[in-house]
Amino acid sequence: MRIGVNREDGAETRIRPGVEGDLEELTRIYNHYVIETPITFDTEPLTVEQRRPWLAAHPDRGPHRLLVAEEGGKLLGYATSSAFRPKPAYSTSVETSVYLAPEHVGRGVGGLLYGALFAVLEREDVHLALAGVALPNEASERLHLRFGFRPVGVFEEVGRKFGRFWDVAWFQRPLAR
Ligand SMILES: CC(C)(COP(=O)(O)OP(=O)(O)OC[C@H]1O[C@@H](n2cnc3c(N)ncnc32)[C@H](O)[C@@H]1OP(=O)(O)O)[C@@H](O)C(=O)NCCC(=O)NCCS
C-alpha cells in the first residue's frame, strides 16, 4: 500500500487497509466525533463490539474499503467507501468518508487517505462516490471539492442532535466506470 508524505511537515505516513487490531483505536477516533460534534449523526458512543460489523463490512477487496493512516505505529485516522443504500441498483454508488484523530486534523492526512481510497476504487466496479457533510464543516467541504466532488444540494434540518436540527450538504463525484 502506498506511502505518502504529509504536505505540511514532511512526516512519513503509511496508508494501509484497516484490520482487526485497529478496531479499538478506530472506535475511539469515531466516538470523539459522536460525543463532541454533529459531524456524525450517531448520538451514543459505540463499543468496540458494536463497531465490529462495520469493520467486517469493509474487507480488503471490493468496493467497500477501509484505509487507515499510520505514523510511527500510531493511527492518525481512516477513510471508508461504504454501501450508499441497500437496494441492489445502488451498488454502483459508494458513500465515502474520512475521520482523523482530532490531534491530526489540518495536516493534509485526510487528502492522503482520500487519494489512496480513490486510487483503489479505480479498479472496482463503482460509478459514483457520494458524501454527506453535516454543516458547518469547512475542512470537509474543501477536501471534497479538492477531490473533484461537486455540491448537489443541502438537506435542511435533516437530523437532530444536541437539541437542535442540522443541515447536511451532499456532494458527488464520478468514478472511473
Ligand atoms: C475533514 C478532514 C477529514 C479533512 O482532513 P485534513 O487532513 O484535516 O484536511 P487538510 O489539512 O488537507 O485540509 C483540507 C482543506 O480544509 C482546510 N481546512 C483545514 N482545517 C480547516 C478548518 N479548521 N477550518 C476551515 N478550513 C480548514 C484546508 O486549508 C484545506 O483546504 P484546501 O483543500 O482548499 O487547501 C479532517 O479535518 C477531519 O477528520 N475532521 C473531523 C472529521 C470530519 O469532519 N470528517 C468528515 C466527515 S463529512
Short mmCIF file of C-alpha atoms and ligand atoms in Angstrom, two decimals:
data_model
loop_
_atom_site.label_atom_id
_atom_site.label_comp_id
_atom_site.label_asym_id
_atom_site.label_seq_id
_atom_site.Cartn_x
_atom_site.Cartn_y
_atom_site.Cartn_z
CA MET A 1 0.00 0.00 0.00
CA ARG A 2 1.31 3.42 -0.87
CA ILE A 3 3.33 5.60 1.47
CA GLY A 4 2.51 9.28 1.45
CA VAL A 5 4.26 12.36 2.71
CA ASN A 6 2.26 14.97 4.57
CA ARG A 7 2.10 18.33 2.89
CA GLU A 8 2.70 20.38 6.00
CA ASP A 9 5.51 18.79 7.98
CA GLY A 10 7.11 16.17 5.72
CA ALA A 11 6.41 13.32 8.18
CA GLU A 12 6.06 9.90 6.56
CA THR A 13 2.59 8.45 6.73
CA ARG A 14 1.69 4.90 5.76
CA ILE A 15 -1.70 4.21 4.23
CA ARG A 16 -2.90 0.60 4.52
CA PRO A 17 -6.11 -1.41 4.89
CA GLY A 18 -7.64 -1.31 8.36
CA VAL A 19 -7.53 -4.59 10.29
CA GLU A 20 -8.98 -6.11 13.45
CA GLY A 21 -6.06 -4.84 15.54
CA ASP A 22 -7.03 -1.25 14.64
CA LEU A 23 -10.62 -1.57 15.79
CA GLU A 24 -10.22 -0.20 19.29
CA GLU A 25 -8.40 2.93 18.11
CA LEU A 26 -10.76 3.39 15.16
CA THR A 27 -13.69 3.23 17.58
CA ARG A 28 -12.02 5.77 19.87
CA ILE A 29 -11.48 8.19 16.97
CA TYR A 30 -15.09 7.83 15.79
CA ASN A 31 -16.53 8.17 19.29
CA HIS A 32 -14.83 11.53 19.72
CA TYR A 33 -16.99 12.87 16.88
CA VAL A 34 -20.08 11.05 18.15
CA ILE A 35 -19.78 12.61 21.60
CA GLU A 36 -18.41 16.04 20.82
CA THR A 37 -19.76 17.05 17.42
CA PRO A 38 -22.70 16.91 14.99
CA ILE A 39 -20.33 15.66 12.23
CA THR A 40 -21.82 12.17 12.55
CA PHE A 41 -25.49 11.60 13.38
CA ASP A 42 -24.74 8.73 15.73
CA THR A 43 -25.73 10.10 19.13
CA GLU A 44 -24.32 7.49 21.55
CA PRO A 45 -20.73 6.25 21.65
CA LEU A 46 -20.23 2.74 20.27
CA THR A 47 -18.43 -0.14 21.95
CA VAL A 48 -15.73 -1.99 20.05
CA GLU A 49 -18.15 -4.93 19.74
CA GLN A 50 -20.86 -2.71 18.28
CA ARG A 51 -18.33 -1.39 15.76
CA ARG A 52 -17.15 -4.85 14.61
CA PRO A 53 -19.88 -5.30 11.92
CA TRP A 54 -18.72 -2.02 10.39
CA LEU A 55 -15.15 -3.39 10.18
CA ALA A 56 -16.44 -6.63 8.63
CA ALA A 57 -18.40 -4.63 6.05
CA HIS A 58 -15.12 -3.13 4.74
CA PRO A 59 -12.91 -6.05 3.63
CA ASP A 60 -9.63 -5.66 1.73
CA ARG A 61 -11.33 -6.26 -1.64
CA GLY A 62 -14.35 -4.98 -3.50
CA PRO A 63 -15.88 -1.51 -3.50
CA HIS A 64 -16.34 -1.11 0.26
CA ARG A 65 -12.94 -0.32 1.72
CA LEU A 66 -11.38 0.89 4.93
CA LEU A 67 -7.96 2.53 4.72
CA VAL A 68 -6.05 3.81 7.72
CA ALA A 69 -3.21 6.31 8.04
CA GLU A 70 -0.41 5.36 10.39
CA GLU A 71 2.69 7.19 11.51
CA GLY A 72 5.31 5.55 13.71
CA GLY A 73 2.82 2.85 14.74
CA LYS A 74 0.14 5.39 15.69
CA LEU A 75 -3.20 5.56 13.91
CA LEU A 76 -3.96 9.05 12.61
CA GLY A 77 -7.34 8.37 11.03
CA TYR A 78 -9.24 6.46 8.40
CA ALA A 79 -11.24 6.72 5.19
CA THR A 80 -14.07 4.48 4.03
CA SER A 81 -16.13 3.74 0.97
CA SER A 82 -19.39 2.19 2.10
CA ALA A 83 -22.70 0.98 0.70
CA PHE A 84 -24.83 4.04 -0.09
CA ARG A 85 -28.23 2.37 0.15
CA PRO A 86 -29.14 -1.32 0.36
CA LYS A 87 -31.24 -1.78 -2.81
CA PRO A 88 -29.17 -3.59 -5.48
CA ALA A 89 -29.24 -0.96 -8.22
CA TYR A 90 -27.41 1.40 -5.81
CA SER A 91 -24.42 -0.97 -5.71
CA THR A 92 -22.54 1.14 -8.27
CA SER A 93 -22.53 4.06 -5.82
CA VAL A 94 -20.45 4.34 -2.66
CA GLU A 95 -20.58 6.81 0.21
CA THR A 96 -17.12 7.99 1.18
CA SER A 97 -15.97 9.47 4.46
CA VAL A 98 -12.80 10.41 6.38
CA TYR A 99 -12.24 10.77 10.10
CA LEU A 100 -8.94 11.84 11.63
CA ALA A 101 -7.99 11.78 15.28
CA PRO A 102 -8.64 15.36 16.42
CA GLU A 103 -4.96 15.97 17.14
CA HIS A 104 -4.10 15.19 13.48
CA VAL A 105 -6.55 17.36 11.56
CA GLY A 106 -5.27 20.14 9.35
CA ARG A 107 -2.00 18.42 8.28
CA GLY A 108 -3.12 17.03 4.95
CA VAL A 109 -3.66 13.46 6.21
CA GLY A 110 -7.28 13.49 5.02
CA GLY A 111 -6.03 14.13 1.48
CA LEU A 112 -3.56 11.25 1.68
CA LEU A 113 -6.33 8.90 2.74
CA TYR A 114 -8.74 10.08 0.05
CA GLY A 115 -6.00 9.91 -2.62
CA ALA A 116 -5.30 6.27 -1.72
CA LEU A 117 -9.00 5.41 -1.46
CA PHE A 118 -9.88 6.80 -4.89
CA ALA A 119 -6.85 5.04 -6.40
CA VAL A 120 -8.17 1.73 -5.03
CA LEU A 121 -11.71 2.48 -6.28
CA GLU A 122 -10.42 2.95 -9.84
CA ARG A 123 -10.11 -0.83 -10.06
CA GLU A 124 -13.62 -1.52 -8.74
CA ASP A 125 -16.99 -1.62 -10.47
CA VAL A 126 -18.24 1.62 -8.98
CA HIS A 127 -19.55 4.61 -10.87
CA LEU A 128 -20.28 7.34 -8.33
CA ALA A 129 -18.99 8.50 -4.95
CA LEU A 130 -21.32 10.40 -2.63
CA ALA A 131 -20.51 12.27 0.56
CA GLY A 132 -22.81 13.91 3.10
CA VAL A 133 -21.32 16.72 5.17
CA ALA A 134 -23.19 17.97 8.23
CA LEU A 135 -22.88 21.75 8.23
CA PRO A 136 -20.84 23.65 9.11
CA ASN A 137 -17.64 21.76 8.27
CA GLU A 138 -15.40 23.87 6.07
CA ALA A 139 -12.42 21.49 6.17
CA SER A 140 -14.56 18.61 4.90
CA GLU A 141 -16.28 20.70 2.23
CA ARG A 142 -12.90 21.91 0.97
CA LEU A 143 -11.45 18.41 0.99
CA HIS A 144 -14.35 17.09 -1.07
CA LEU A 145 -14.14 19.95 -3.56
CA ARG A 146 -10.38 19.37 -3.89
CA PHE A 147 -11.06 15.72 -4.74
CA GLY A 148 -13.42 16.56 -7.57
CA PHE A 149 -16.74 16.34 -5.76
CA ARG A 150 -19.41 18.84 -6.70
CA PRO A 151 -22.15 20.05 -4.41
CA VAL A 152 -25.59 18.73 -5.34
CA GLY A 153 -27.76 20.22 -2.63
CA VAL A 154 -28.48 20.58 1.03
CA PHE A 155 -30.96 18.56 3.07
CA GLU A 156 -32.17 21.17 5.53
CA GLU A 157 -32.68 20.24 9.17
CA VAL A 158 -32.45 16.52 8.29
CA GLY A 159 -31.12 15.40 11.68
CA ARG A 160 -31.46 16.36 15.34
CA LYS A 161 -28.55 16.19 17.77
CA PHE A 162 -27.65 18.18 20.87
CA GLY A 163 -31.23 19.50 20.91
CA ARG A 164 -31.17 21.21 17.54
CA PHE A 165 -31.57 20.42 13.84
CA TRP A 166 -28.63 20.20 11.42
CA ASP A 167 -28.33 20.55 7.64
CA VAL A 168 -26.39 18.06 5.51
CA ALA A 169 -24.73 19.12 2.24
CA TRP A 170 -24.41 16.32 -0.32
CA PHE A 171 -21.55 16.02 -2.78
CA GLN A 172 -20.97 13.64 -5.68
CA ARG A 173 -18.00 12.67 -7.79
CA PRO A 174 -17.86 10.43 -10.87
CA LEU A 175 -15.64 7.36 -10.63
CA ALA A 176 -13.79 5.62 -13.43
CA ARG A 177 -16.57 3.24 -14.57
C1 LIG B 1 -12.35 16.79 7.24
C2 LIG B 1 -10.96 16.19 7.42
C3 LIG B 1 -11.00 14.72 7.03
C4 LIG B 1 -10.01 16.91 6.45
O1 LIG B 1 -8.74 16.32 6.55
P1 LIG B 1 -7.47 17.22 6.90
O2 LIG B 1 -6.25 16.39 6.74
O3 LIG B 1 -7.70 17.88 8.21
O4 LIG B 1 -7.56 18.24 5.71
P2 LIG B 1 -6.48 19.18 5.12
O5 LIG B 1 -5.46 19.56 6.13
O6 LIG B 1 -5.98 18.55 3.84
O7 LIG B 1 -7.40 20.41 4.78
C5 LIG B 1 -8.47 20.29 3.87
C6 LIG B 1 -8.90 21.68 3.48
O8 LIG B 1 -9.63 22.27 4.56
C7 LIG B 1 -8.97 23.45 5.01
N1 LIG B 1 -9.06 23.42 6.46
C8 LIG B 1 -8.39 22.62 7.31
N2 LIG B 1 -8.78 22.86 8.57
C9 LIG B 1 -9.73 23.82 8.50
C10 LIG B 1 -10.53 24.49 9.46
N3 LIG B 1 -10.43 24.21 10.77
N4 LIG B 1 -11.40 25.41 9.02
C11 LIG B 1 -11.52 25.69 7.71
N5 LIG B 1 -10.79 25.09 6.75
C12 LIG B 1 -9.91 24.18 7.14
C13 LIG B 1 -7.55 23.34 4.50
O9 LIG B 1 -6.99 24.62 4.30
C14 LIG B 1 -7.75 22.61 3.19
O10 LIG B 1 -8.22 23.49 2.20
P3 LIG B 1 -7.78 23.28 0.66
O11 LIG B 1 -8.13 21.86 0.29
O12 LIG B 1 -8.63 24.27 -0.07
O13 LIG B 1 -6.31 23.52 0.61
C15 LIG B 1 -10.43 16.33 8.87
O14 LIG B 1 -10.32 17.67 9.18
C16 LIG B 1 -11.28 15.62 9.90
O15 LIG B 1 -11.10 14.44 10.16
N6 LIG B 1 -12.22 16.37 10.51
C17 LIG B 1 -13.10 15.82 11.51
C18 LIG B 1 -13.99 14.70 10.98
C19 LIG B 1 -14.75 15.14 9.74
O16 LIG B 1 -15.22 16.25 9.67
N7 LIG B 1 -14.86 14.19 8.78
C20 LIG B 1 -15.60 14.44 7.56
C21 LIG B 1 -17.00 14.00 7.75
S1 LIG B 1 -18.01 14.51 6.34
#
